[in-house]
Every structure is written in C-alpha cells, then in structure tokens.
CSV table of C-alpha atoms in Angstrom, one decimal:
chain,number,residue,atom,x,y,z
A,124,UNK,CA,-38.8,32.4,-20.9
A,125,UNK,CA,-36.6,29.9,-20.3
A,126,UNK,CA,-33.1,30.9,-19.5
A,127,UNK,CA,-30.0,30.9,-22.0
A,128,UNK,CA,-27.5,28.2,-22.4
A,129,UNK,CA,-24.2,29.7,-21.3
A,130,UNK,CA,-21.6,28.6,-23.4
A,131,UNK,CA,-18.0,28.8,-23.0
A,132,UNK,CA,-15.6,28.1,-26.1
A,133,UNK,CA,-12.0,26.7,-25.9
A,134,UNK,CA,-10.0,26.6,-28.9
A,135,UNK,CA,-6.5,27.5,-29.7
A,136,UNK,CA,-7.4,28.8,-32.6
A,137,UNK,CA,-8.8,32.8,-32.6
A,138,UNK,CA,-10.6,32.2,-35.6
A,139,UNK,CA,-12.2,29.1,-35.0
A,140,UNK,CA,-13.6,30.7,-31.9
A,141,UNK,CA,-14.3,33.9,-33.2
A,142,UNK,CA,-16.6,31.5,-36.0
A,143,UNK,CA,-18.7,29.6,-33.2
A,144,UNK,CA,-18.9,33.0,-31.2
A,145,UNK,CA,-20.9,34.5,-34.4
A,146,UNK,CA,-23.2,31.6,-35.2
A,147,UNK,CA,-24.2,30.7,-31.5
A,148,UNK,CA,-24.5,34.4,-30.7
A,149,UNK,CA,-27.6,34.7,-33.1
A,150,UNK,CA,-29.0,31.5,-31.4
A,151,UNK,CA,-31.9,33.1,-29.1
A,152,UNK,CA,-31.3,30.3,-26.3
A,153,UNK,CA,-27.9,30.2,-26.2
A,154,UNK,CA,-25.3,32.9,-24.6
A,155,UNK,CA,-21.5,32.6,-25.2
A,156,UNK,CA,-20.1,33.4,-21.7
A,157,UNK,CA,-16.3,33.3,-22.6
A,158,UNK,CA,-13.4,32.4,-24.5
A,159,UNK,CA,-10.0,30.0,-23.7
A,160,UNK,CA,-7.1,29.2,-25.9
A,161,UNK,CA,-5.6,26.1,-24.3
A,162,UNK,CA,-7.2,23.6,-21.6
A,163,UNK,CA,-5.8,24.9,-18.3
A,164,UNK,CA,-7.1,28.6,-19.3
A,165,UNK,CA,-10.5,26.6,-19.9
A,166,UNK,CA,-10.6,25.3,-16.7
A,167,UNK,CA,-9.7,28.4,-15.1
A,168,UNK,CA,-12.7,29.9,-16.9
A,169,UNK,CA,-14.8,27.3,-16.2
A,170,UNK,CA,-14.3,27.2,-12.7
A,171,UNK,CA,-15.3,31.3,-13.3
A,172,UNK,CA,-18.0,31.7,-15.4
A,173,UNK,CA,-19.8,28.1,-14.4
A,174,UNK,CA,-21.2,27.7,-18.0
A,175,UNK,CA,-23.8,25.4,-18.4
A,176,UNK,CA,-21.5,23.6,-21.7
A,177,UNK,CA,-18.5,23.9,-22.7
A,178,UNK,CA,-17.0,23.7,-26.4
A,179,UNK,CA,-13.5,21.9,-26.1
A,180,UNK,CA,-10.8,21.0,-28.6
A,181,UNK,CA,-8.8,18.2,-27.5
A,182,UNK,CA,-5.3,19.2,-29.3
A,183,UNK,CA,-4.5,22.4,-27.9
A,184,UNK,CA,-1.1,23.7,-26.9
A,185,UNK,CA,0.2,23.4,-23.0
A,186,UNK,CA,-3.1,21.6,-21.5
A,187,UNK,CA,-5.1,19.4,-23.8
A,188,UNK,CA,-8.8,18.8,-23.7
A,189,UNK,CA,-8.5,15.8,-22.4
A,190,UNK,CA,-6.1,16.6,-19.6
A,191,UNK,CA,-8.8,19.7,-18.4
A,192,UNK,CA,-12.1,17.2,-18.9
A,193,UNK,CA,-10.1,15.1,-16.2
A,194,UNK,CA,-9.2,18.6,-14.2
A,195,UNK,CA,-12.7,19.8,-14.8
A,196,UNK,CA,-14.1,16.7,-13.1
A,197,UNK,CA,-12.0,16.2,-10.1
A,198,UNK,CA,-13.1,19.3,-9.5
A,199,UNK,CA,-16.9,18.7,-9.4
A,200,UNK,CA,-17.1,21.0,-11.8
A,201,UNK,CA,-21.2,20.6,-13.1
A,202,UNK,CA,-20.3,21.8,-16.9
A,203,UNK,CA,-21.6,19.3,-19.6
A,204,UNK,CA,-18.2,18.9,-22.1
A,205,UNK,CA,-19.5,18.7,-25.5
A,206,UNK,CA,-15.6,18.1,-27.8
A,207,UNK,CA,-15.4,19.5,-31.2
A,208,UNK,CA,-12.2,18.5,-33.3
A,209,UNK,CA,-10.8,17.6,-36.2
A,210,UNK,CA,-9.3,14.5,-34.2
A,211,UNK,CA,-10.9,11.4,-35.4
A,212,UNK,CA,-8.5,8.7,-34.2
A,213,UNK,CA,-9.7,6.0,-31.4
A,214,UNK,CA,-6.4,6.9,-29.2
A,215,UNK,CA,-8.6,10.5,-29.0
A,216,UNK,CA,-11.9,9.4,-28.7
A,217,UNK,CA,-12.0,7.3,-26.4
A,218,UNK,CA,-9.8,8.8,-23.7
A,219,UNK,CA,-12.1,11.9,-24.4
A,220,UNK,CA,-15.5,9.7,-23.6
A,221,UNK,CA,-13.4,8.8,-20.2
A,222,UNK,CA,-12.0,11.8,-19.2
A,223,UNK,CA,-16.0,12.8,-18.8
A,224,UNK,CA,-17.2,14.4,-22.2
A,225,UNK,CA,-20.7,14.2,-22.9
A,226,UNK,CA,-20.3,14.3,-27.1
A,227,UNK,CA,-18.2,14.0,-29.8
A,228,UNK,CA,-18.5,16.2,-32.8
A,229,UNK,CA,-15.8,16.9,-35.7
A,230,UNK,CA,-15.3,20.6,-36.8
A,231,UNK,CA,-17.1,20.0,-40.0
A,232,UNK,CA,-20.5,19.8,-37.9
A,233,UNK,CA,-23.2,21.3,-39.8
A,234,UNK,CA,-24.0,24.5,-37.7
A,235,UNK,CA,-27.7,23.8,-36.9
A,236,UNK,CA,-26.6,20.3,-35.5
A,237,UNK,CA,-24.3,21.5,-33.2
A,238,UNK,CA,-26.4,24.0,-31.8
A,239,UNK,CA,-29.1,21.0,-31.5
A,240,UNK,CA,-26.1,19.2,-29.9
A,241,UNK,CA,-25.5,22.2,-27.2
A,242,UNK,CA,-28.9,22.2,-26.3
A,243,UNK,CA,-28.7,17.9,-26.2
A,244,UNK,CA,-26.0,17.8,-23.9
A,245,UNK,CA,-27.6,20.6,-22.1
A,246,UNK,CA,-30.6,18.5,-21.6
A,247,UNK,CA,-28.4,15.2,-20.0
A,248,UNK,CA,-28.0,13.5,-23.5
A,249,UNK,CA,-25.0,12.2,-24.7
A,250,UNK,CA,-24.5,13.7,-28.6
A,251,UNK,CA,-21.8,11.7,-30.9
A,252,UNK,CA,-21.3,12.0,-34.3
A,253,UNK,CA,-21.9,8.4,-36.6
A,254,UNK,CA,-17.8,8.2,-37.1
A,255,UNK,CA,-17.3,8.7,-33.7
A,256,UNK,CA,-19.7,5.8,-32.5
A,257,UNK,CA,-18.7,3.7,-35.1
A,258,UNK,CA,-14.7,3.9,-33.7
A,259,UNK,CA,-16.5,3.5,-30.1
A,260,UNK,CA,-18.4,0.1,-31.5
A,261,UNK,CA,-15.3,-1.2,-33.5
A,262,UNK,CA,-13.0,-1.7,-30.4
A,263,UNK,CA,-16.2,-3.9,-28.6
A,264,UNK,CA,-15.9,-7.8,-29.8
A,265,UNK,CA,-18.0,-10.6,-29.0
A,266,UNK,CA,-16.6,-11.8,-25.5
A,267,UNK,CA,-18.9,-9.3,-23.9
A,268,UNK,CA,-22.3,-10.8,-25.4
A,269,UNK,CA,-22.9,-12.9,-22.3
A,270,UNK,CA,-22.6,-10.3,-19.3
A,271,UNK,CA,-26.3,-8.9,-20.7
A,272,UNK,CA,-27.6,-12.4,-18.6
A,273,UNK,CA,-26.6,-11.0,-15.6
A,274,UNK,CA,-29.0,-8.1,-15.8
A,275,UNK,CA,-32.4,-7.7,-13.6
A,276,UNK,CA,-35.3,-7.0,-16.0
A,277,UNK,CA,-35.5,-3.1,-14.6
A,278,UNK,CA,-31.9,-2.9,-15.2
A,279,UNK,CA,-32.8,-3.6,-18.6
A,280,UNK,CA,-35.5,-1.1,-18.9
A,281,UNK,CA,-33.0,1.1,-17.6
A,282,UNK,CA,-30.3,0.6,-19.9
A,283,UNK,CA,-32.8,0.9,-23.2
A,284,UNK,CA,-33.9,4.4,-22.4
A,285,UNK,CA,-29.9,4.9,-21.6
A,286,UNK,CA,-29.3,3.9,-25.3
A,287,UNK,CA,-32.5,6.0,-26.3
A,288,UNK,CA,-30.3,8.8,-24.6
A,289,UNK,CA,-32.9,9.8,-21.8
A,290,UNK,CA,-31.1,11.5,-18.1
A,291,UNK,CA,-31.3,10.2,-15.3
A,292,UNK,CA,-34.6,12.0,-14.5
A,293,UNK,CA,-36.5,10.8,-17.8
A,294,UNK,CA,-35.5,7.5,-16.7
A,295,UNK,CA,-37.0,8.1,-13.3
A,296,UNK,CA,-40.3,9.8,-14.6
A,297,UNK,CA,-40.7,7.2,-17.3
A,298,UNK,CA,-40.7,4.1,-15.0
A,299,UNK,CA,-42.1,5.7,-12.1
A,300,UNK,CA,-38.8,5.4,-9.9
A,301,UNK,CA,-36.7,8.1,-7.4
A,302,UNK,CA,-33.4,9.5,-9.2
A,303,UNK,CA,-31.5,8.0,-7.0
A,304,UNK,CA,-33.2,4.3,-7.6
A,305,UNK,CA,-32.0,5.0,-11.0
A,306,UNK,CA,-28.6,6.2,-10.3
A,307,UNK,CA,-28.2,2.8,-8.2
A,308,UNK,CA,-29.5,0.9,-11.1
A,309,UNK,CA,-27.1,2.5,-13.9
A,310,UNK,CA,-24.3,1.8,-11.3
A,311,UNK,CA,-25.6,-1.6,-11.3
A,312,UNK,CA,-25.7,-1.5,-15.2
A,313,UNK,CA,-22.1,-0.2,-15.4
A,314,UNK,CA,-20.7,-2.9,-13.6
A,315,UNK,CA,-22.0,-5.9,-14.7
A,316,UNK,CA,-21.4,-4.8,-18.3
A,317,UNK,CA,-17.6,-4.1,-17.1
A,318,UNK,CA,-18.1,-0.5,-19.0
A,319,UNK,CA,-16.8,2.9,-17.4
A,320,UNK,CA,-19.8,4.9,-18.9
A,321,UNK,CA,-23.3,5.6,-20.0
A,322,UNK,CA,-22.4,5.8,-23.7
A,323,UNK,CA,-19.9,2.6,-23.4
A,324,UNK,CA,-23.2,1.2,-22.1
A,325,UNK,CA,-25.5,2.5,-24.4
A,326,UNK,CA,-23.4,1.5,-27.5
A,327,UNK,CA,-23.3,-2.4,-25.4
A,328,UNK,CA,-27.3,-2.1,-25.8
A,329,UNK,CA,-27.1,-1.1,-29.4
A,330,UNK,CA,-24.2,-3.5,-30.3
A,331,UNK,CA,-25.9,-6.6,-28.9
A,332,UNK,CA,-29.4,-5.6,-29.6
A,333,UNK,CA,-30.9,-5.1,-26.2
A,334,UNK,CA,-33.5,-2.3,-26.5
C-alpha cells in the first residue's frame, strides 16, 4: 500500500485547523503531520516534518503565506503549497501563484474536492479553483496572442499536456522524451510566452486556444 500524503496545516485560526485536521484525518491516504499558526512557524515546520503538502492561509499574522511560499522556496524546500483562503482579490492571487504555490482554493471548498486537490498537487498538478483562474485570465489581454508563433511544434505538444495539467514525468512518458528534455522544453515554453510559470502558461494555452 501506497504510502500516506503527509500534510501539514497553517492557519491562524485554531478552529479552522482543528476542522481540516478532522476531515483529512478520516482520509485513509492522507496523514496530517503538524500544525502552524502564522507563516514563519510554517516554515519552521516545514523545514521539520518535510510534508509532502502543505495547507497555507495567505493572511496570517507576523509572516504571511505568501512571504513563507517565497522562504519555503529559497530554501529548496520539496513541499507542494496548495493555499486555502477566503482571499479572492488579484493583489493575492497572483503574488501567491509566484511566490511558488501549486493551487488556489477558497475556504468554502467542498471537502471531497480538497482532499482530491491534496492528492492533485501531490501528483505534480496544479489545482485552482474556477474564480481563481478566472482573475488569473482577466489580467491577460490580446498583445500576447502572437508570441505562440515562436513556438517549435514539440514545444507545443509540451505546453498542451501542461494545460491538461500533466508533471513533468507524464509529459516525458507521453511523448517518449527524458525529464530533463522536458524541463528544457517548459523553460523554452516559459520564455518565449514571457510567463513566470506553468499555470501562467497553461492558462496562455487555454486563453488563446492552443491545445
């Protein structure tokens, strides 16, 4: 059997924690590992218990999420970052897609989908709720419409299973191709689309109707 997803929850608030701790501890495949209350205990815990996700609220007191997503990635830590707020604004969400978070999900998540989410982002996905990709698509205009021409067919290939939400190792298996051709090809991708992620890219695809 397969091991358990190791969760760690930060939250500032006890009883939002102490809610997620009950519903995910009666998931068979997923273990919570630990508990924070702002984001530079997180990253302390993080850095600890080397979860395989992490649960983060973005307005916490002291350290935010998004200040300990940046912390968490300078310092290599592997943790997937899956947010889940009540925080809906584009000033939020977009600085959290930045700062390294793999998903986006809003507090009123129905509780089966966010455990399908955990498991999602566990898998190399990138989980966002329809609001959230919505603000993500609204700030993109029609001056990038032309910078597609400048991809290589395989770079396309690539980008439509990075809008299908595949990893870099489903990419690799489905076109036959080393991890590290693939890595090369999403940098590729990344620049020539002037984007700073795999889900600015994916929502480019989706936007301008590439896959």
């Amino acid at each position: 059997m397969a091991e358990p997803v190791k969760v760690l929850l930060v939250d500032d608030h006890q009883v939002v924690r102490r809610g997620l701790r009950t519903f995910l501890e009666v998931q068979d495949d997923i273990e919570v590992v630990g508990e924070a209350g702002d984001g530079e205990e997180g990253v302390a815990r993080a850095e600890e218990l080397r979860p395989d996700v992490v649960l983060m609220d973005i307005r916490m007191p002291g350290s935010d999420g998004i200040e300990a997503l940046r912390r968490l990635r300078s310092l290599g830590n592997p943790a997937r970052v899956l947010v889940v707020t009540s925080f809906t604004e584009r000033r939020t969400v977009v600085p959290a897609l930045r700062a390294g978070a793999t998903g986006y999900l809003y507090k009123d998540v129905d509780p089966d989908a966010l455990a399908a989410a955990i498991r999602s982002v566990h898998a190399g996905h990138t989980v966002l709720q329809p609001e959230v990709a919505e603000v993500l698509l609204s700030q993109e205009n029609g001056s990038g419409e032309g910078r597609g021409g400048t991809l290589t067919d395989r770079e396309r290939d690539v980008l439509g299973l990075i809008a299908d939400g595949r990893s870099n190792r489903e990419i690799a298996r489905s076109l036959y191709l080393s991890e590290k051709t693939v890595k090369t090809h999403v940098s590729n991708i990344l620049m020539k689309l002037d984007v700073s992620d795999r889900t600015q890219a994916a929502l480019w695809a989706v936007r301008h109707d590439t896959t």
